[in-house]
Amino acid sequence: MDIVTTDFPEHKNHTGALTVLEGGQHIPFDIARVYYIYEVPEGEIRGHHAHKTLQQYLICLQGTCEIMLDDGKQQRTICLTKPNRGLFVGVNMWRTMKFQENAILLVLASAPYEEEDYIRQYEGFLQYLQEQEGMS
Ligand code: TYD
């Protein structure tokens, strides 16, 4: 499984740090939606789904987020600990996100919210992957 993380440039001096993400330059898709997840109880796990067409970049703005990715064959865990690091999560990727230390997770998404794009049952995810393989 290929893991794509990006360390976005930081403008840093004694007054603090600033990171900028420009469409067409830092993110490989047009950003159609931005949301953020916060006030998650310590150690809580969210996610438990995959997307059929949605691409996302996950950025942990504060604290630590452990992202578990599963493509149906392999599992990888990526720990996001700094606010200028982004993790690309493409299609057909089961993800769970564990929140620690008052974490705030920013998500940049390639399309508006559409519940039909979610696969929310793990068994259904594996079945969907098999169907995709059968079609290719
Ligand atoms: P969900 O994607 O399941 O969150 P997580 O993957 O972090 O557990 O979304 C939680 C709820 O928020 C669910 O009821 C759908 C709603 N929601 C929207 O209405 N719009 C959105 O853009 C998103 C991401 C979620």
JSON list of C-alpha atoms and ligand atoms in Angstrom, two decimals:
[
{"chain": "A", "resi": 1, "resn": "MET", "atom": "CA", "xyz": [0.00, 0.00, 0.00]},
{"chain": "A", "resi": 2, "resn": "ASP", "atom": "CA", "xyz": [1.39, 3.39, -0.97]},
{"chain": "A", "resi": 3, "resn": "ILE", "atom": "CA", "xyz": [1.15, 6.00, 1.76]},
{"chain": "A", "resi": 4, "resn": "VAL", "atom": "CA", "xyz": [1.31, 9.60, 0.61]},
{"chain": "A", "resi": 5, "resn": "THR", "atom": "CA", "xyz": [2.09, 12.21, 3.23]},
{"chain": "A", "resi": 6, "resn": "THR", "atom": "CA", "xyz": [3.10, 15.77, 2.48]},
{"chain": "A", "resi": 7, "resn": "ASP", "atom": "CA", "xyz": [4.91, 18.21, 4.70]},
{"chain": "A", "resi": 8, "resn": "PHE", "atom": "CA", "xyz": [3.45, 21.52, 3.60]},
{"chain": "A", "resi": 9, "resn": "PRO", "atom": "CA", "xyz": [5.76, 24.55, 3.73]},
{"chain": "A", "resi": 10, "resn": "GLU", "atom": "CA", "xyz": [5.79, 26.51, 6.97]},
{"chain": "A", "resi": 11, "resn": "HIS", "atom": "CA", "xyz": [6.38, 30.21, 7.35]},
{"chain": "A", "resi": 12, "resn": "LYS", "atom": "CA", "xyz": [7.92, 30.28, 10.76]},
{"chain": "A", "resi": 13, "resn": "ASN", "atom": "CA", "xyz": [9.59, 32.91, 12.89]},
{"chain": "A", "resi": 14, "resn": "HIS", "atom": "CA", "xyz": [9.63, 34.01, 16.51]},
{"chain": "A", "resi": 15, "resn": "THR", "atom": "CA", "xyz": [6.00, 35.18, 16.20]},
{"chain": "A", "resi": 16, "resn": "GLY", "atom": "CA", "xyz": [4.71, 31.75, 15.26]},
{"chain": "A", "resi": 17, "resn": "ALA", "atom": "CA", "xyz": [4.04, 29.53, 12.26]},
{"chain": "A", "resi": 18, "resn": "LEU", "atom": "CA", "xyz": [1.76, 29.73, 9.24]},
{"chain": "A", "resi": 19, "resn": "THR", "atom": "CA", "xyz": [1.03, 27.02, 6.68]},
{"chain": "A", "resi": 20, "resn": "VAL", "atom": "CA", "xyz": [-0.86, 27.75, 3.48]},
{"chain": "A", "resi": 21, "resn": "LEU", "atom": "CA", "xyz": [-2.53, 25.23, 1.16]},
{"chain": "A", "resi": 22, "resn": "GLU", "atom": "CA", "xyz": [-3.28, 26.52, -2.30]},
{"chain": "A", "resi": 23, "resn": "GLY", "atom": "CA", "xyz": [-5.65, 24.75, -4.66]},
{"chain": "A", "resi": 24, "resn": "GLY", "atom": "CA", "xyz": [-3.86, 23.44, -7.72]},
{"chain": "A", "resi": 25, "resn": "GLN", "atom": "CA", "xyz": [-0.48, 23.59, -6.01]},
{"chain": "A", "resi": 26, "resn": "HIS", "atom": "CA", "xyz": [-0.38, 21.62, -2.77]},
{"chain": "A", "resi": 27, "resn": "ILE", "atom": "CA", "xyz": [-3.48, 19.43, -3.04]},
{"chain": "A", "resi": 28, "resn": "PRO", "atom": "CA", "xyz": [-3.91, 17.06, -6.03]},
{"chain": "A", "resi": 29, "resn": "PHE", "atom": "CA", "xyz": [-7.68, 17.59, -6.36]},
{"chain": "A", "resi": 30, "resn": "ASP", "atom": "CA", "xyz": [-10.07, 20.53, -6.41]},
{"chain": "A", "resi": 31, "resn": "ILE", "atom": "CA", "xyz": [-11.15, 21.16, -2.84]},
{"chain": "A", "resi": 32, "resn": "ALA", "atom": "CA", "xyz": [-14.95, 21.08, -2.75]},
{"chain": "A", "resi": 33, "resn": "ARG", "atom": "CA", "xyz": [-15.43, 20.77, 1.01]},
{"chain": "A", "resi": 34, "resn": "VAL", "atom": "CA", "xyz": [-13.57, 21.41, 4.23]},
{"chain": "A", "resi": 35, "resn": "TYR", "atom": "CA", "xyz": [-14.61, 20.05, 7.62]},
{"chain": "A", "resi": 36, "resn": "TYR", "atom": "CA", "xyz": [-12.95, 19.48, 10.95]},
{"chain": "A", "resi": 37, "resn": "ILE", "atom": "CA", "xyz": [-13.45, 17.08, 13.80]},
{"chain": "A", "resi": 38, "resn": "TYR", "atom": "CA", "xyz": [-12.81, 18.17, 17.39]},
{"chain": "A", "resi": 39, "resn": "GLU", "atom": "CA", "xyz": [-13.93, 17.68, 21.00]},
{"chain": "A", "resi": 40, "resn": "VAL", "atom": "CA", "xyz": [-13.41, 13.96, 20.52]},
{"chain": "A", "resi": 41, "resn": "PRO", "atom": "CA", "xyz": [-13.00, 12.10, 23.84]},
{"chain": "A", "resi": 42, "resn": "GLU", "atom": "CA", "xyz": [-9.41, 10.97, 24.43]},
{"chain": "A", "resi": 43, "resn": "GLY", "atom": "CA", "xyz": [-8.72, 7.66, 22.67]},
{"chain": "A", "resi": 44, "resn": "GLU", "atom": "CA", "xyz": [-12.06, 7.64, 20.80]},
{"chain": "A", "resi": 45, "resn": "ILE", "atom": "CA", "xyz": [-12.05, 6.02, 17.38]},
{"chain": "A", "resi": 46, "resn": "ARG", "atom": "CA", "xyz": [-14.07, 7.47, 14.51]},
{"chain": "A", "resi": 47, "resn": "GLY", "atom": "CA", "xyz": [-14.31, 6.75, 10.82]},
{"chain": "A", "resi": 48, "resn": "HIS", "atom": "CA", "xyz": [-15.03, 3.07, 10.19]},
{"chain": "A", "resi": 49, "resn": "HIS", "atom": "CA", "xyz": [-15.83, 3.64, 6.55]},
{"chain": "A", "resi": 50, "resn": "ALA", "atom": "CA", "xyz": [-14.44, 3.86, 3.02]},
{"chain": "A", "resi": 51, "resn": "HIS", "atom": "CA", "xyz": [-15.38, 6.04, 0.07]},
{"chain": "A", "resi": 52, "resn": "LYS", "atom": "CA", "xyz": [-16.15, 4.98, -3.49]},
{"chain": "A", "resi": 53, "resn": "THR", "atom": "CA", "xyz": [-15.08, 8.20, -5.23]},
{"chain": "A", "resi": 54, "resn": "LEU", "atom": "CA", "xyz": [-14.06, 10.74, -2.58]},
{"chain": "A", "resi": 55, "resn": "GLN", "atom": "CA", "xyz": [-10.44, 11.80, -2.16]},
{"chain": "A", "resi": 56, "resn": "GLN", "atom": "CA", "xyz": [-9.30, 13.48, 1.01]},
{"chain": "A", "resi": 57, "resn": "TYR", "atom": "CA", "xyz": [-6.34, 15.06, 2.73]},
{"chain": "A", "resi": 58, "resn": "LEU", "atom": "CA", "xyz": [-6.25, 14.68, 6.51]},
{"chain": "A", "resi": 59, "resn": "ILE", "atom": "CA", "xyz": [-4.32, 17.22, 8.58]},
{"chain": "A", "resi": 60, "resn": "CYS", "atom": "CA", "xyz": [-4.08, 17.01, 12.36]},
{"chain": "A", "resi": 61, "resn": "LEU", "atom": "CA", "xyz": [-4.09, 20.69, 13.35]},
{"chain": "A", "resi": 62, "resn": "GLN", "atom": "CA", "xyz": [-3.67, 20.04, 17.07]},
{"chain": "A", "resi": 63, "resn": "GLY", "atom": "CA", "xyz": [-2.70, 17.03, 19.15]},
{"chain": "A", "resi": 64, "resn": "THR", "atom": "CA", "xyz": [-2.21, 13.59, 17.70]},
{"chain": "A", "resi": 65, "resn": "CYS", "atom": "CA", "xyz": [-4.35, 11.52, 15.35]},
{"chain": "A", "resi": 66, "resn": "GLU", "atom": "CA", "xyz": [-3.57, 7.92, 14.50]},
{"chain": "A", "resi": 67, "resn": "ILE", "atom": "CA", "xyz": [-4.99, 7.00, 11.12]},
{"chain": "A", "resi": 68, "resn": "MET", "atom": "CA", "xyz": [-5.45, 3.31, 10.40]},
{"chain": "A", "resi": 69, "resn": "LEU", "atom": "CA", "xyz": [-5.74, 2.55, 6.68]},
{"chain": "A", "resi": 70, "resn": "ASP", "atom": "CA", "xyz": [-6.86, -0.76, 5.22]},
{"chain": "A", "resi": 71, "resn": "ASP", "atom": "CA", "xyz": [-7.11, -1.44, 1.48]},
{"chain": "A", "resi": 72, "resn": "GLY", "atom": "CA", "xyz": [-8.59, -4.91, 2.01]},
{"chain": "A", "resi": 73, "resn": "LYS", "atom": "CA", "xyz": [-5.18, -6.54, 1.72]},
{"chain": "A", "resi": 74, "resn": "GLN", "atom": "CA", "xyz": [-2.83, -4.52, 3.90]},
{"chain": "A", "resi": 75, "resn": "GLN", "atom": "CA", "xyz": [-3.17, -2.34, 6.99]},
{"chain": "A", "resi": 76, "resn": "ARG", "atom": "CA", "xyz": [-1.02, 0.64, 7.86]},
{"chain": "A", "resi": 77, "resn": "THR", "atom": "CA", "xyz": [-1.12, 3.08, 10.75]},
{"chain": "A", "resi": 78, "resn": "ILE", "atom": "CA", "xyz": [0.08, 6.65, 10.28]},
{"chain": "A", "resi": 79, "resn": "CYS", "atom": "CA", "xyz": [0.51, 8.95, 13.22]},
{"chain": "A", "resi": 80, "resn": "LEU", "atom": "CA", "xyz": [-0.19, 12.61, 12.43]},
{"chain": "A", "resi": 81, "resn": "THR", "atom": "CA", "xyz": [1.51, 14.79, 15.01]},
{"chain": "A", "resi": 82, "resn": "LYS", "atom": "CA", "xyz": [2.19, 18.14, 13.37]},
{"chain": "A", "resi": 83, "resn": "PRO", "atom": "CA", "xyz": [-0.12, 20.69, 11.79]},
{"chain": "A", "resi": 84, "resn": "ASN", "atom": "CA", "xyz": [1.78, 21.07, 8.52]},
{"chain": "A", "resi": 85, "resn": "ARG", "atom": "CA", "xyz": [1.65, 17.36, 7.60]},
{"chain": "A", "resi": 86, "resn": "GLY", "atom": "CA", "xyz": [-1.10, 16.02, 5.37]},
{"chain": "A", "resi": 87, "resn": "LEU", "atom": "CA", "xyz": [-2.08, 12.43, 4.66]},
{"chain": "A", "resi": 88, "resn": "PHE", "atom": "CA", "xyz": [-3.73, 11.63, 1.35]},
{"chain": "A", "resi": 89, "resn": "VAL", "atom": "CA", "xyz": [-6.58, 9.12, 1.57]},
{"chain": "A", "resi": 90, "resn": "GLY", "atom": "CA", "xyz": [-7.89, 7.98, -1.78]},
{"chain": "A", "resi": 91, "resn": "VAL", "atom": "CA", "xyz": [-10.79, 5.81, -2.83]},
{"chain": "A", "resi": 92, "resn": "ASN", "atom": "CA", "xyz": [-11.47, 2.28, -1.62]},
{"chain": "A", "resi": 93, "resn": "MET", "atom": "CA", "xyz": [-9.60, 2.76, 1.62]},
{"chain": "A", "resi": 94, "resn": "TRP", "atom": "CA", "xyz": [-11.13, 1.70, 4.93]},
{"chain": "A", "resi": 95, "resn": "ARG", "atom": "CA", "xyz": [-10.10, 4.22, 7.58]},
{"chain": "A", "resi": 96, "resn": "THR", "atom": "CA", "xyz": [-10.39, 4.56, 11.31]},
{"chain": "A", "resi": 97, "resn": "MET", "atom": "CA", "xyz": [-9.07, 7.57, 13.19]},
{"chain": "A", "resi": 98, "resn": "LYS", "atom": "CA", "xyz": [-7.98, 7.50, 16.82]},
{"chain": "A", "resi": 99, "resn": "PHE", "atom": "CA", "xyz": [-7.94, 10.87, 18.56]},
{"chain": "A", "resi": 100, "resn": "GLN", "atom": "CA", "xyz": [-5.55, 11.83, 21.32]},
{"chain": "A", "resi": 101, "resn": "GLU", "atom": "CA", "xyz": [-4.51, 14.99, 23.19]},
{"chain": "A", "resi": 102, "resn": "ASN", "atom": "CA", "xyz": [-7.45, 17.25, 22.30]},
{"chain": "A", "resi": 103, "resn": "ALA", "atom": "CA", "xyz": [-6.84, 16.54, 18.65]},
{"chain": "A", "resi": 104, "resn": "ILE", "atom": "CA", "xyz": [-8.40, 18.59, 15.89]},
{"chain": "A", "resi": 105, "resn": "LEU", "atom": "CA", "xyz": [-8.51, 16.89, 12.49]},
{"chain": "A", "resi": 106, "resn": "LEU", "atom": "CA", "xyz": [-8.96, 19.01, 9.38]},
{"chain": "A", "resi": 107, "resn": "VAL", "atom": "CA", "xyz": [-10.27, 17.24, 6.28]},
{"chain": "A", "resi": 108, "resn": "LEU", "atom": "CA", "xyz": [-10.05, 18.58, 2.74]},
{"chain": "A", "resi": 109, "resn": "ALA", "atom": "CA", "xyz": [-12.39, 16.70, 0.44]},
{"chain": "A", "resi": 110, "resn": "SER", "atom": "CA", "xyz": [-12.78, 16.49, -3.33]},
{"chain": "A", "resi": 111, "resn": "ALA", "atom": "CA", "xyz": [-16.60, 16.50, -3.38]},
{"chain": "A", "resi": 112, "resn": "PRO", "atom": "CA", "xyz": [-19.62, 17.67, -1.39]},
{"chain": "A", "resi": 113, "resn": "TYR", "atom": "CA", "xyz": [-21.07, 15.37, 1.25]},
{"chain": "A", "resi": 114, "resn": "GLU", "atom": "CA", "xyz": [-22.91, 12.44, -0.23]},
{"chain": "A", "resi": 115, "resn": "GLU", "atom": "CA", "xyz": [-23.95, 9.55, 2.00]},
{"chain": "A", "resi": 116, "resn": "GLU", "atom": "CA", "xyz": [-24.20, 7.23, -1.06]},
{"chain": "A", "resi": 117, "resn": "ASP", "atom": "CA", "xyz": [-20.44, 7.54, -1.51]},
{"chain": "A", "resi": 118, "resn": "TYR", "atom": "CA", "xyz": [-19.80, 5.91, 1.90]},
{"chain": "A", "resi": 119, "resn": "ILE", "atom": "CA", "xyz": [-19.29, 2.22, 2.54]},
{"chain": "A", "resi": 120, "resn": "ARG", "atom": "CA", "xyz": [-20.01, 1.86, 6.25]},
{"chain": "A", "resi": 121, "resn": "GLN", "atom": "CA", "xyz": [-19.89, -1.93, 6.72]},
{"chain": "A", "resi": 122, "resn": "TYR", "atom": "CA", "xyz": [-16.49, -3.64, 6.60]},
{"chain": "A", "resi": 123, "resn": "GLU", "atom": "CA", "xyz": [-17.93, -6.81, 5.02]},
{"chain": "A", "resi": 124, "resn": "GLY", "atom": "CA", "xyz": [-19.61, -4.64, 2.39]},
{"chain": "A", "resi": 125, "resn": "PHE", "atom": "CA", "xyz": [-16.25, -2.95, 1.75]},
{"chain": "A", "resi": 126, "resn": "LEU", "atom": "CA", "xyz": [-14.52, -6.28, 1.06]},
{"chain": "A", "resi": 127, "resn": "GLN", "atom": "CA", "xyz": [-17.39, -7.30, -1.20]},
{"chain": "A", "resi": 128, "resn": "TYR", "atom": "CA", "xyz": [-17.21, -3.97, -3.05]},
{"chain": "A", "resi": 129, "resn": "LEU", "atom": "CA", "xyz": [-13.46, -4.48, -3.64]},
{"chain": "A", "resi": 130, "resn": "GLN", "atom": "CA", "xyz": [-14.12, -7.93, -5.06]},
{"chain": "A", "resi": 131, "resn": "GLU", "atom": "CA", "xyz": [-16.75, -6.53, -7.41]},
{"chain": "A", "resi": 132, "resn": "GLN", "atom": "CA", "xyz": [-14.30, -3.82, -8.52]},
{"chain": "A", "resi": 133, "resn": "GLU", "atom": "CA", "xyz": [-11.61, -6.43, -9.21]},
{"chain": "A", "resi": 134, "resn": "GLY", "atom": "CA", "xyz": [-14.11, -8.53, -11.15]},
{"chain": "A", "resi": 135, "resn": "MET", "atom": "CA", "xyz": [-14.90, -5.56, -13.38]},
{"chain": "A", "resi": 136, "resn": "SER", "atom": "CA", "xyz": [-11.26, -4.72, -14.20]},
{"chain": "B", "resi": 1, "resn": "TYD", "atom": "P1", "xyz": [-18.93, 10.76, 9.53]},
{"chain": "B", "resi": 1, "resn": "TYD", "atom": "O1", "xyz": [-18.36, 10.98, 8.19]},
{"chain": "B", "resi": 1, "resn": "TYD", "atom": "O2", "xyz": [-19.54, 9.43, 9.82]},
{"chain": "B", "resi": 1, "resn": "TYD", "atom": "O3", "xyz": [-17.82, 11.06, 10.65]},
{"chain": "B", "resi": 1, "resn": "TYD", "atom": "P2", "xyz": [-16.54, 10.18, 11.08]},
{"chain": "B", "resi": 1, "resn": "TYD", "atom": "O4", "xyz": [-16.07, 9.48, 9.87]},
{"chain": "B", "resi": 1, "resn": "TYD", "atom": "O5", "xyz": [-15.56, 11.16, 11.60]},
{"chain": "B", "resi": 1, "resn": "TYD", "atom": "O6", "xyz": [-16.95, 9.25, 12.16]},
{"chain": "B", "resi": 1, "resn": "TYD", "atom": "O7", "xyz": [-19.97, 11.91, 9.81]},
{"chain": "B", "resi": 1, "resn": "TYD", "atom": "C1", "xyz": [-20.56, 12.13, 11.08]},
{"chain": "B", "resi": 1, "resn": "TYD", "atom": "C2", "xyz": [-21.92, 12.78, 10.88]},
{"chain": "B", "resi": 1, "resn": "TYD", "atom": "O8", "xyz": [-21.78, 14.06, 10.25]},
{"chain": "B", "resi": 1, "resn": "TYD", "atom": "C3", "xyz": [-22.85, 11.97, 10.01]},
{"chain": "B", "resi": 1, "resn": "TYD", "atom": "O9", "xyz": [-24.15, 12.07, 10.56]},
{"chain": "B", "resi": 1, "resn": "TYD", "atom": "C4", "xyz": [-22.83, 12.67, 8.68]},
{"chain": "B", "resi": 1, "resn": "TYD", "atom": "C5", "xyz": [-22.53, 14.11, 9.03]},
{"chain": "B", "resi": 1, "resn": "TYD", "atom": "N1", "xyz": [-21.73, 14.79, 8.00]},
{"chain": "B", "resi": 1, "resn": "TYD", "atom": "C6", "xyz": [-22.32, 15.77, 7.20]},
{"chain": "B", "resi": 1, "resn": "TYD", "atom": "O10", "xyz": [-23.53, 16.08, 7.33]},
{"chain": "B", "resi": 1, "resn": "TYD", "atom": "N2", "xyz": [-21.57, 16.40, 6.27]},
{"chain": "B", "resi": 1, "resn": "TYD", "atom": "C7", "xyz": [-20.25, 16.11, 6.09]},
{"chain": "B", "resi": 1, "resn": "TYD", "atom": "O11", "xyz": [-19.59, 16.73, 5.21]},
{"chain": "B", "resi": 1, "resn": "TYD", "atom": "C8", "xyz": [-19.64, 15.10, 6.91]},
{"chain": "B", "resi": 1, "resn": "TYD", "atom": "C9", "xyz": [-18.20, 14.73, 6.76]},
{"chain": "B", "resi": 1, "resn": "TYD", "atom": "C10", "xyz": [-20.42, 14.47, 7.86]}
]
